[in-house]
mmCIF file of C-alpha atoms in Angstrom:
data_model
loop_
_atom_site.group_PDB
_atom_site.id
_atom_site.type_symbol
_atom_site.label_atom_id
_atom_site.label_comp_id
_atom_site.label_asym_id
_atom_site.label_seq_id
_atom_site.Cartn_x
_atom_site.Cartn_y
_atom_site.Cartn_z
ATOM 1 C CA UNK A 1 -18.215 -66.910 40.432
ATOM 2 C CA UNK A 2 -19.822 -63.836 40.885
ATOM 3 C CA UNK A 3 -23.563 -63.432 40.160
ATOM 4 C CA UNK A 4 -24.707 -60.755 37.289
ATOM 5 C CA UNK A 5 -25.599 -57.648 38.753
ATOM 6 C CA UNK A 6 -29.461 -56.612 39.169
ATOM 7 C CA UNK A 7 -31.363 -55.143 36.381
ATOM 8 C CA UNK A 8 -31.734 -51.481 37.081
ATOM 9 C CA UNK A 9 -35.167 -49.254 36.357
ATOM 10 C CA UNK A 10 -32.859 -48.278 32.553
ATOM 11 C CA UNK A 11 -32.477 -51.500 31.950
ATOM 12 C CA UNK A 12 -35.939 -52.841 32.508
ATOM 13 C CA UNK A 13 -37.416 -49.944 30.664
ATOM 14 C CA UNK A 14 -35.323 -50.747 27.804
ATOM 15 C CA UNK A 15 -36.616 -54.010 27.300
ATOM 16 C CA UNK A 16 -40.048 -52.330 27.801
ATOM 17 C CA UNK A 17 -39.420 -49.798 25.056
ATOM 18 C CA UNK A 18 -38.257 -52.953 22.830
ATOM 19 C CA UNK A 19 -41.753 -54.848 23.362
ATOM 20 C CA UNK A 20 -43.734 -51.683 23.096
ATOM 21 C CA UNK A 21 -42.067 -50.801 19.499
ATOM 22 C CA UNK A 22 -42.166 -54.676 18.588
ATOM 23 C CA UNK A 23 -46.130 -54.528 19.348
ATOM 24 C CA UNK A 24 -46.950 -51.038 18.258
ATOM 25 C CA UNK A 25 -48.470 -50.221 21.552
ATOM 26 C CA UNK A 26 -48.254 -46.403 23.713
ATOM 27 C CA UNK A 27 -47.269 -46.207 27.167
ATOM 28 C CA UNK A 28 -50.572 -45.538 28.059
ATOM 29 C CA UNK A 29 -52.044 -48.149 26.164
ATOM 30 C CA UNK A 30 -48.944 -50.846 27.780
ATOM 31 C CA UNK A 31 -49.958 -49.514 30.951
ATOM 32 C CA UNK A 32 -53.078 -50.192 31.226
ATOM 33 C CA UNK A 33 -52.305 -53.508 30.157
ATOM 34 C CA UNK A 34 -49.795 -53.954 33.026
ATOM 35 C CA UNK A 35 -52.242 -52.590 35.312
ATOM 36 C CA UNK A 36 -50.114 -49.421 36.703
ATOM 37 C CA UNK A 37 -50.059 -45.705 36.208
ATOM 38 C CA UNK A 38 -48.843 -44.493 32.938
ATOM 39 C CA UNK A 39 -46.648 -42.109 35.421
ATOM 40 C CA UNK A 40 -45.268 -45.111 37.209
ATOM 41 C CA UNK A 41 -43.269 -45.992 33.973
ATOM 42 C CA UNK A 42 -42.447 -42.169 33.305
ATOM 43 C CA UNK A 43 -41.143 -42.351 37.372
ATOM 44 C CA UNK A 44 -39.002 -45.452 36.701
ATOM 45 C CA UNK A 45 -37.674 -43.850 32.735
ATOM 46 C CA UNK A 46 -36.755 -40.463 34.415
ATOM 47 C CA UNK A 47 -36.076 -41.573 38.397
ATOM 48 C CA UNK A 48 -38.468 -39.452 39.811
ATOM 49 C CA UNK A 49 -40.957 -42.092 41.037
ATOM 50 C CA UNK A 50 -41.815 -42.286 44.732
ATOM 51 C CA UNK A 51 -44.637 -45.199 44.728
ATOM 52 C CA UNK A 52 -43.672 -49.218 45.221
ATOM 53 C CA UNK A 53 -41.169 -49.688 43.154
ATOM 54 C CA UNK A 54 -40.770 -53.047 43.769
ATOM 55 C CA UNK A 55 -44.532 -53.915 42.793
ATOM 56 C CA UNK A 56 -44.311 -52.043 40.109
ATOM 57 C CA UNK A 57 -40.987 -53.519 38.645
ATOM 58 C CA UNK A 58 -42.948 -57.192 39.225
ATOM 59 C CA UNK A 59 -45.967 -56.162 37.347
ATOM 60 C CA UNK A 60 -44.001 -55.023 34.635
ATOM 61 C CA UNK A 61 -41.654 -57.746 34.548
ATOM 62 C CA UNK A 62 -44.416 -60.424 34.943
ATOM 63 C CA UNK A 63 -45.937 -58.408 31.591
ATOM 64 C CA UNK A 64 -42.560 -58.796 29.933
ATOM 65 C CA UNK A 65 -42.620 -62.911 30.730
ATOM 66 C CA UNK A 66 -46.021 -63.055 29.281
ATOM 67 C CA UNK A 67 -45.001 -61.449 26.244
ATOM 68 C CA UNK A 68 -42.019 -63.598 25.490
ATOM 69 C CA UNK A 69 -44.142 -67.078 26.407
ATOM 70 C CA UNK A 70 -47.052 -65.445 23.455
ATOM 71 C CA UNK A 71 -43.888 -64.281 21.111
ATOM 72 C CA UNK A 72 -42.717 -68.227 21.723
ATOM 73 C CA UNK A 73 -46.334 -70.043 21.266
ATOM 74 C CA UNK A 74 -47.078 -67.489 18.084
ATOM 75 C CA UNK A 75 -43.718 -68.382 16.050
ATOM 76 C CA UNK A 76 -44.855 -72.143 16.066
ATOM 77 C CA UNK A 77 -48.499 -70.944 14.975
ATOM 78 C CA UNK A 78 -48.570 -72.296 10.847
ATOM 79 C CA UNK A 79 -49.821 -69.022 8.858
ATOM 80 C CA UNK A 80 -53.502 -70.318 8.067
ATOM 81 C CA UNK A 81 -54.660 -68.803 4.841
ATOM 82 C CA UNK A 82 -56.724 -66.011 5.226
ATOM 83 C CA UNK A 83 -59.643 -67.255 2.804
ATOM 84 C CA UNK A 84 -60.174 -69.562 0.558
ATOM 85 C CA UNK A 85 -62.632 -70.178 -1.957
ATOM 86 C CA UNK A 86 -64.759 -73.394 -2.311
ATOM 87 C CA UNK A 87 -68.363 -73.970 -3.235
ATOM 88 C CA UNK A 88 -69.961 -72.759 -0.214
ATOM 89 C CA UNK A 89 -67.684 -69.919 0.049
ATOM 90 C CA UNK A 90 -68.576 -68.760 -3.259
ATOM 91 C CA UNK A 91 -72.587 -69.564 -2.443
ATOM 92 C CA UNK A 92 -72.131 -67.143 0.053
ATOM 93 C CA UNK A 93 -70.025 -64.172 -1.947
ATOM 94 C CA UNK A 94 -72.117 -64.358 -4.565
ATOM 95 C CA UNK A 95 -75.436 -63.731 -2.167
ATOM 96 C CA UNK A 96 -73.553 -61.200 -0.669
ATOM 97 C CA UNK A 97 -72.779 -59.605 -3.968
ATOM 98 C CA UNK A 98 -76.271 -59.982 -5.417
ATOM 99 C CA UNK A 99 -77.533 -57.880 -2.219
ATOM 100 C CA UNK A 100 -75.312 -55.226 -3.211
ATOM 101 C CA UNK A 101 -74.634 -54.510 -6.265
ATOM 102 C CA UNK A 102 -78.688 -54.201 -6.595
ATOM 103 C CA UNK A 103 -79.130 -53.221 -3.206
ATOM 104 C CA UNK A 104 -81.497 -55.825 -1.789
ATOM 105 C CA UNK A 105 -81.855 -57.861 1.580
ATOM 106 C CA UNK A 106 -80.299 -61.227 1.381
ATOM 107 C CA UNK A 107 -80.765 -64.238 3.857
ATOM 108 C CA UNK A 108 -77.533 -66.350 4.398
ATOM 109 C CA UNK A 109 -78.196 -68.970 6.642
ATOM 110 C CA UNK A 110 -76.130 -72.805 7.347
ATOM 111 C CA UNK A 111 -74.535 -74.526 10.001
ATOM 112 C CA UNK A 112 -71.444 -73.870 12.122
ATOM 113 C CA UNK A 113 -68.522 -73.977 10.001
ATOM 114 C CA UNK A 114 -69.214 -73.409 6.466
ATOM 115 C CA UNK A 115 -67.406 -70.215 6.175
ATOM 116 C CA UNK A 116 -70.254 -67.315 6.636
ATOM 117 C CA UNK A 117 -68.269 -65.145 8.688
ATOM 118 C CA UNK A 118 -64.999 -65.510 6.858
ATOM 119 C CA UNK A 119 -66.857 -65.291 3.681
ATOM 120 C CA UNK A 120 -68.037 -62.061 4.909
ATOM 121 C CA UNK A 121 -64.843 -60.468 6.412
ATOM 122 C CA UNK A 122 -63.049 -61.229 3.144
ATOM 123 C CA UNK A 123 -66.120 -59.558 0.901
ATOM 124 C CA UNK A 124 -65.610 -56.253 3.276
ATOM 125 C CA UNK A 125 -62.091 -56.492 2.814
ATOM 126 C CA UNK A 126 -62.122 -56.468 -0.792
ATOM 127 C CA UNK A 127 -65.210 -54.314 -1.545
ATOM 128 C CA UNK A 128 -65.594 -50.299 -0.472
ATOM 129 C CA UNK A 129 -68.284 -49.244 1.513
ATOM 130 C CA UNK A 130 -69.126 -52.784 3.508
ATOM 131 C CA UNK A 131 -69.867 -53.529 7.250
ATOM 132 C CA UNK A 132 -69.743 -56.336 9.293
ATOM 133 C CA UNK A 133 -71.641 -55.902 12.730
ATOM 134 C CA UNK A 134 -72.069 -59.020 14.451
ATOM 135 C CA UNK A 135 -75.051 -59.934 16.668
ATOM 136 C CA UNK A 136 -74.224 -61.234 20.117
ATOM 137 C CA UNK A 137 -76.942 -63.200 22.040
ATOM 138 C CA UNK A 138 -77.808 -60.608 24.386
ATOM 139 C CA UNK A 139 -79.068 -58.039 21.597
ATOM 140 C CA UNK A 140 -82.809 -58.258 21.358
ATOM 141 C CA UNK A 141 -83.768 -54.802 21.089
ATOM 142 C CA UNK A 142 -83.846 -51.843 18.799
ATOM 143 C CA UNK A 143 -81.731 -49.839 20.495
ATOM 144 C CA UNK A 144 -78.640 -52.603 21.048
ATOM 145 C CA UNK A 145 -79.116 -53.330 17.828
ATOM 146 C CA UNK A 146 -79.075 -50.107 16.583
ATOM 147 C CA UNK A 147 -75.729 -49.337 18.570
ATOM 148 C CA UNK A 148 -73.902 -52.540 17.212
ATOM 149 C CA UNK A 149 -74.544 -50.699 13.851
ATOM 150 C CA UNK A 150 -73.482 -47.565 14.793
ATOM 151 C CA UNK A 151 -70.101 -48.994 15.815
ATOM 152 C CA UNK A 152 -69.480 -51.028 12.510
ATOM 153 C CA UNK A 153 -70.474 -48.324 10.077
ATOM 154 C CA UNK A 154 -67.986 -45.745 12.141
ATOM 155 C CA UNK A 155 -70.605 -43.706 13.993
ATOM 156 C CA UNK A 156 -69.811 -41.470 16.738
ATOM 157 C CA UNK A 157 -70.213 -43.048 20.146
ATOM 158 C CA UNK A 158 -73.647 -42.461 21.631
ATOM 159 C CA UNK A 159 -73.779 -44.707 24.753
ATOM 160 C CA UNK A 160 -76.890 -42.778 25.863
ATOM 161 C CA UNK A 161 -78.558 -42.291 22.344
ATOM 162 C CA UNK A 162 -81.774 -43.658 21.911
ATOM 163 C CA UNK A 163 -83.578 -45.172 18.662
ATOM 164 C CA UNK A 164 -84.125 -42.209 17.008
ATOM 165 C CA UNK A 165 -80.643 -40.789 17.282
ATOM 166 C CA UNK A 166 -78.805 -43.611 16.111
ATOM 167 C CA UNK A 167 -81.402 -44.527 13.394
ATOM 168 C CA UNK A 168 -80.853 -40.719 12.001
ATOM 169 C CA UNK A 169 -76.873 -40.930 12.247
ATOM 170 C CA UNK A 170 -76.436 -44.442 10.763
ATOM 171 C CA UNK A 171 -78.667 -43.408 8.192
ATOM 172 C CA UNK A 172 -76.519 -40.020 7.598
ATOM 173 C CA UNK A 173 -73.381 -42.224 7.753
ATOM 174 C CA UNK A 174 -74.658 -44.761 4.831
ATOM 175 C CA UNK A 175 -77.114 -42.997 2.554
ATOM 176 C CA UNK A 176 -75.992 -42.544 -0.982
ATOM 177 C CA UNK A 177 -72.625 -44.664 -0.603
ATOM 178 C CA UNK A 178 -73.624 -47.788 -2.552
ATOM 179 C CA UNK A 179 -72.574 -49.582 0.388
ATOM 180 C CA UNK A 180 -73.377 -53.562 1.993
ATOM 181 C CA UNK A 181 -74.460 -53.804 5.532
ATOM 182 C CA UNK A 182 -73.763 -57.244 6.672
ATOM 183 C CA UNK A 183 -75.746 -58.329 10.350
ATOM 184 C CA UNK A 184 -73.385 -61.897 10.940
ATOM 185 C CA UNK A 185 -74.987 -63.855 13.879
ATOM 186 C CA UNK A 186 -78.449 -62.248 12.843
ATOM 187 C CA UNK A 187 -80.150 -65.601 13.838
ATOM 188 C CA UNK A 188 -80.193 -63.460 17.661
ATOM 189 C CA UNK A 189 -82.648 -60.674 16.595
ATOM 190 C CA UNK A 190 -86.271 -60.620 17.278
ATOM 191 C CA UNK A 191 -88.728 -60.161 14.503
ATOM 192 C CA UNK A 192 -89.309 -56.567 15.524
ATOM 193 C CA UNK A 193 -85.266 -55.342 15.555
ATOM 194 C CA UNK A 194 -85.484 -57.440 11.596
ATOM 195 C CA UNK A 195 -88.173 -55.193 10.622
ATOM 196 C CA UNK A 196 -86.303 -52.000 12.367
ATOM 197 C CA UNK A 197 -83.011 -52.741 9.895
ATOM 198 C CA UNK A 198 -85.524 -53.255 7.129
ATOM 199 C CA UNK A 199 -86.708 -49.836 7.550
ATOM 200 C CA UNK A 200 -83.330 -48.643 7.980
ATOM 201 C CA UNK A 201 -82.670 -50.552 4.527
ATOM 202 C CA UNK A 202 -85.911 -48.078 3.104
ATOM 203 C CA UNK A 203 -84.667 -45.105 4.536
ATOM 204 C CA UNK A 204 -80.603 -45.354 3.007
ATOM 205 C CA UNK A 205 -80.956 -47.705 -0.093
ATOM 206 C CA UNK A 206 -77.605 -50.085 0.676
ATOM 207 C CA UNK A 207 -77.824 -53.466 0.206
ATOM 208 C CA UNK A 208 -78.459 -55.605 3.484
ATOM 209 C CA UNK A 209 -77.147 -59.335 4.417
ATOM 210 C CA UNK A 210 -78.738 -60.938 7.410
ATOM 211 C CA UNK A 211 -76.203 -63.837 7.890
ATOM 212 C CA UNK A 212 -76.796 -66.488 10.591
ATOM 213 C CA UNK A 213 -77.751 -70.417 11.610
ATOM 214 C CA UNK A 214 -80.392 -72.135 10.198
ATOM 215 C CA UNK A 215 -82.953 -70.241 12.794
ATOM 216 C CA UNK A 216 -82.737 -66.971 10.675
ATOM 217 C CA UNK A 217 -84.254 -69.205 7.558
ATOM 218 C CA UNK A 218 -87.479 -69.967 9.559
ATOM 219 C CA UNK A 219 -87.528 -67.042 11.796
ATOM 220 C CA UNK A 220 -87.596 -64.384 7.928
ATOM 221 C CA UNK A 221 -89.957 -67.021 5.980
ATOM 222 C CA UNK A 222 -93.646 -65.431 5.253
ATOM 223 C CA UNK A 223 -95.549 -66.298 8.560
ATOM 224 C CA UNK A 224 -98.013 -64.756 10.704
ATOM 225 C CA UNK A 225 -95.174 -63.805 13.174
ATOM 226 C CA UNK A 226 -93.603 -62.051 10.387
ATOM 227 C CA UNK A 227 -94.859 -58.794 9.098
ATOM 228 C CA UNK A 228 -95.325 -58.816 5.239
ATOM 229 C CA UNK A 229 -93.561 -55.616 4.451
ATOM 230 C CA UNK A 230 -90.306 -57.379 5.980
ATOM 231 C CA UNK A 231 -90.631 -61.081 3.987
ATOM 232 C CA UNK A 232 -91.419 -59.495 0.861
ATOM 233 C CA UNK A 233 -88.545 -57.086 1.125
ATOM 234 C CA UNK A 234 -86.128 -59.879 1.033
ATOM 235 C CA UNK A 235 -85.065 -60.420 -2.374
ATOM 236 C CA UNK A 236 -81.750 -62.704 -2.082
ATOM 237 C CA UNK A 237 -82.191 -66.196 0.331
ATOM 238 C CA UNK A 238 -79.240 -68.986 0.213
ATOM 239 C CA UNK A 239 -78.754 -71.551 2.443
ATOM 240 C CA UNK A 240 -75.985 -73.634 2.632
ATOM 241 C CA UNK A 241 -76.633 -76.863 4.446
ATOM 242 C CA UNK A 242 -72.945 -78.383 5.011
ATOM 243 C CA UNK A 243 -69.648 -78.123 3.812
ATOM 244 C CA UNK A 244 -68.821 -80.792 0.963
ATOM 245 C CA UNK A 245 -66.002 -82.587 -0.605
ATOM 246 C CA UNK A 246 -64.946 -79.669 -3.038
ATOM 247 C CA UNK A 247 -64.544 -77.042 -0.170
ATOM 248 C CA UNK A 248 -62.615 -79.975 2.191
ATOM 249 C CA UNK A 249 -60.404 -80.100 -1.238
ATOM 250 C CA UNK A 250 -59.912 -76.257 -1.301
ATOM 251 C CA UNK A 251 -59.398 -76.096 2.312
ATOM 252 C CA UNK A 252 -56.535 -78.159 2.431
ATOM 253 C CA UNK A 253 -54.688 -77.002 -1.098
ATOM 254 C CA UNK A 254 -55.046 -73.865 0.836
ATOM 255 C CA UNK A 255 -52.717 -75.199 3.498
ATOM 256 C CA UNK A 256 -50.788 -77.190 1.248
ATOM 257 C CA UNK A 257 -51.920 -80.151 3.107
ATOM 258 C CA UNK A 258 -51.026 -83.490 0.424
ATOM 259 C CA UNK A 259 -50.610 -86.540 2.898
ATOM 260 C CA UNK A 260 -54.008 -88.364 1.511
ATOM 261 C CA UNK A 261 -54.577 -90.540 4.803
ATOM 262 C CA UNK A 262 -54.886 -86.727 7.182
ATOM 263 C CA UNK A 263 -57.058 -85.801 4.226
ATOM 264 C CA UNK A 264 -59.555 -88.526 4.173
ATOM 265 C CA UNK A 265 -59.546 -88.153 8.366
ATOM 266 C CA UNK A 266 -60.476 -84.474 7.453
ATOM 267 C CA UNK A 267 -63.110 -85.608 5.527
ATOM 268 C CA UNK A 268 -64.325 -87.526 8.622
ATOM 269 C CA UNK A 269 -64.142 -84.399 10.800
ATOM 270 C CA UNK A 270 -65.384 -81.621 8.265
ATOM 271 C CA UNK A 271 -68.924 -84.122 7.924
ATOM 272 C CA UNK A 272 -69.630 -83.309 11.314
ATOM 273 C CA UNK A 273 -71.105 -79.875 13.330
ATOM 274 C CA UNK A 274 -68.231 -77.111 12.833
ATOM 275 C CA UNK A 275 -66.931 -79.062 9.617
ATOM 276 C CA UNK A 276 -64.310 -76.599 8.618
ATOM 277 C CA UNK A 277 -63.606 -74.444 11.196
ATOM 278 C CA UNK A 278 -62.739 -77.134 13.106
ATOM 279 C CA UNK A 279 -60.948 -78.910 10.482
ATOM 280 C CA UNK A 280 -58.920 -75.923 10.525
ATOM 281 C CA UNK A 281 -58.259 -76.243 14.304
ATOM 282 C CA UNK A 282 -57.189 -79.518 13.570
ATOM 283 C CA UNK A 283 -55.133 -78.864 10.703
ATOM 284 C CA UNK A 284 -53.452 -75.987 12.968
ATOM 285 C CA UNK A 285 -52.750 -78.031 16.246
ATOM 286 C CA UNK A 286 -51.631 -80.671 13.856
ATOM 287 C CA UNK A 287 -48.667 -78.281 12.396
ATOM 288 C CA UNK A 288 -47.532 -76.851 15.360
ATOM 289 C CA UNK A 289 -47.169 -81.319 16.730
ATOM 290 C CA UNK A 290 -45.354 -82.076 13.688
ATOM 291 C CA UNK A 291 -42.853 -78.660 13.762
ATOM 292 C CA UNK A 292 -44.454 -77.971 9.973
ATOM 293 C CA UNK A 293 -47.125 -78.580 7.368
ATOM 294 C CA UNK A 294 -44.992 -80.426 5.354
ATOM 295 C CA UNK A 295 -44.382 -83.360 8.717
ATOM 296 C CA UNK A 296 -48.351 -83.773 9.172
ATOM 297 C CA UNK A 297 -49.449 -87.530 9.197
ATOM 298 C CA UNK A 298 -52.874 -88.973 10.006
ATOM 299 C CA UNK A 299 -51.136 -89.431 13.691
ATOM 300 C CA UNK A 300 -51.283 -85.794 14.021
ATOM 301 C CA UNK A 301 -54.542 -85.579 12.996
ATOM 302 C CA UNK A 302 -55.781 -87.755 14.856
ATOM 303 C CA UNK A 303 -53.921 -86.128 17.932
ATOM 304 C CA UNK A 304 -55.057 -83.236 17.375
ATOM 305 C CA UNK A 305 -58.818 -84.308 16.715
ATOM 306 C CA UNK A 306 -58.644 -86.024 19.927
ATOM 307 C CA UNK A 307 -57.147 -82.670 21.986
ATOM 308 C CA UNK A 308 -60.244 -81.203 20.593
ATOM 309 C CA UNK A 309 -62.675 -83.651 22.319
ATOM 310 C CA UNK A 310 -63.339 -85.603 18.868
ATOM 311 C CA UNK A 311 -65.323 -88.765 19.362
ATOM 312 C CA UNK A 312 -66.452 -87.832 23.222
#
C-alpha cells in the first residue's frame, strides 16, 4: 500500500490560513509567532521563495502542532464564570463605586484570593470611563508609575517621556470624564509615587482606587512616613480580611457545583491563603478529571487539591 503523498507549500498554507482565520491573527502577527519572515509565508503562498524551505516548513508545521495540542487542552477547559457576586465581592464594588460616583480615593486592601482584581475587571467592564493599571513589583518610581497609567487610560506611547509629560497627557486624557482610576497591586508603590497619583487625583477630579494586600492598609494610614495631604485625601478605606462561607456558597452556585462532600472540601481549601482563586483552580482541574461539572466528587477534589501542592 502506497504511502499518501507529501504535503505541498498549498497545502500547508491552507491549513495555515485555516488557524489564522480560526484565531483572528495577520500574517505578520502569525509570523512573528512562528519566528520567520512575514515574506517567507508570502514565498511559500505564491512560490517565489528562495530561503530554507525546509526550516521554514518545520517551524511552521511545529506552530501548527502546537496549535492543535492548545485547541485539544482548551475544549476540555469547563467555562468558569466570569464573576460572581458574594459578600466580599460586593465589599469591594461598592468601595469602588463610592470612589466614583463622588470622586474620592478609596483603599481596598485583603489577602490573596478574595476577588479584588476580578472585582475590579468586572466594575470596568460594566461602568464607562474606568481603568485598571496594575502595579508590578519592579515599579517604584514616578515615572514607571506614571507610564503604567499612561498605558491603561489609552495614552500615546512615550517610552522616553519623563514625569512631566506623562503627568500633563494622562491628565488631558481623564479630566472632565467622570471616570475611576483603579491602581490593582498598589501595595508595590512607595509613599512618594502614592502622593504623585494623589496629585494627579487634584489635578483631573476622577475618582481613584488603590487596590492591594494588606501592606497598602498600613503603608496609607496617618503616620509620620506619610504626608498629611495624602492620608487625609483618602475618603473610602475597606478591607476585607478573608473570604467566608457566603462567597464559598456563591462561588460554587456559580459553577453549578451541588455534590455537598467537594463543597465542604472547598470550604477546607477557600479558609486558607488564595481561598478562592485557588478554589477555583481546584474546581477547574477537578472538571476537566471528571470529563464535566456535573461528574465532580470529593475524589476529584481532592486530586486536584493535591496536583496543586495542597497539604505540602
Amino acid at each position: 500500500m502506497e504511502g499518501a503523498a507529501p504535503e505541498t507549500d498549498a497545502d500547508l498554507i491552507q491549513r495555515l490560513d485555516a488557524v489564522l482565520e480560526i484565531r483572528g491573527l495577520s500574517q505578520n502577527k502569525a509570523a512573528q509567532q512562528i519566528g520567520i519572515n512575514a515574506a517567507a509565508i508570502s514565498g511559500l503562498r505564491n512560490g517565489s521563495y528562495s530561503g530554507n524551505r525546509q526550516a521554514v516548513r518545520v517551524k511552521i508545521e511545529q506552530w501548527l502542532a502546537t496549535h492543535e495540542r492548545r485547541a485539544a487542552t482548551t475544549s476540555l477547559l469547563p467555562t468558569a464564570p466570569s464573576w460572581f457576586e458574594g459578600p466580599a465581592a460586593l465589599q469591594i464594588k461598592t468601595a469602588l463605586s463610592l470612589a466614583h460616583v463622588t470622586a474620592d480615593i478609596a483603599v481596598i486592601f485583603g489577602g490573596p484570593g478574595v476577588g479584588k482584581t476580578a472585582t475590579c475587571e468586572h466594575y470596568r467592564d460594566t461602568n464607562r470611563n474606568v481603568w485598571i493599571a496594575t502595579i508590578p513589583r519592579h515599579c517604584v518610581t514616578i515615572i514607571s508609575m506614571l507610564q503604567q497609567i499612561a498605558d491603561a487610560v489609552g495614552c500615546k506611547e512615550m517610552p522616553h517621556a519623563g514625569a512631566r509629560k506623562l503627568f500633563r497627557e494622562i491628565s488631558a486624557r481623564i479630566a472632565n470624564t467622570a471616570g475611576l482610576l483603579i491602581l490593582d497591586e498598589a501595595q508595590h508603590l512607595p509613599i512618594d509615587c502614592l502622593d504623585e497619583c494623589r496629585c494627579l487625583y487634584d489635578e483631573t477630579k476622577v475618582g481613584v482606587a488603590w487596590v492591594g494586600d494588606n501592606k497598602l492598609d498600613d503603608k496609607t494610614r496617618p503616620s509620620l512616613a506619610v504626608p498629611p495631604q495624602l492620608s487625609r485625601r483618602i475618603g473610602v478605606r475597606r478591607g476585607i480580611k478573608k473570604a467566608g462561607k457566603s462567597d464559598l456558597k456563591a462561588l460554587v452556585e456559580a459553577w453549578g457545583l451541588a455534590d455537598e462532600e467537594s463543597i465542604r472540601l472547598l470550604a477546607e481549601i477557600a479558609a486558607r491563603p488564595g481561598a478562592l482563586g485557588v478554589a477555583t483552580k481546584c474546581i477547574r482541574l477537578a472538571a476537566i478529571d471528571a470529563s464535566g461539572i456535573d461528574n465532580i466528587t470529593a475524589e476529584h477534589i481532592r486530586g486536584a487539591w493535591s496536583n496543586l501542592g495542597g497539604g505540602q
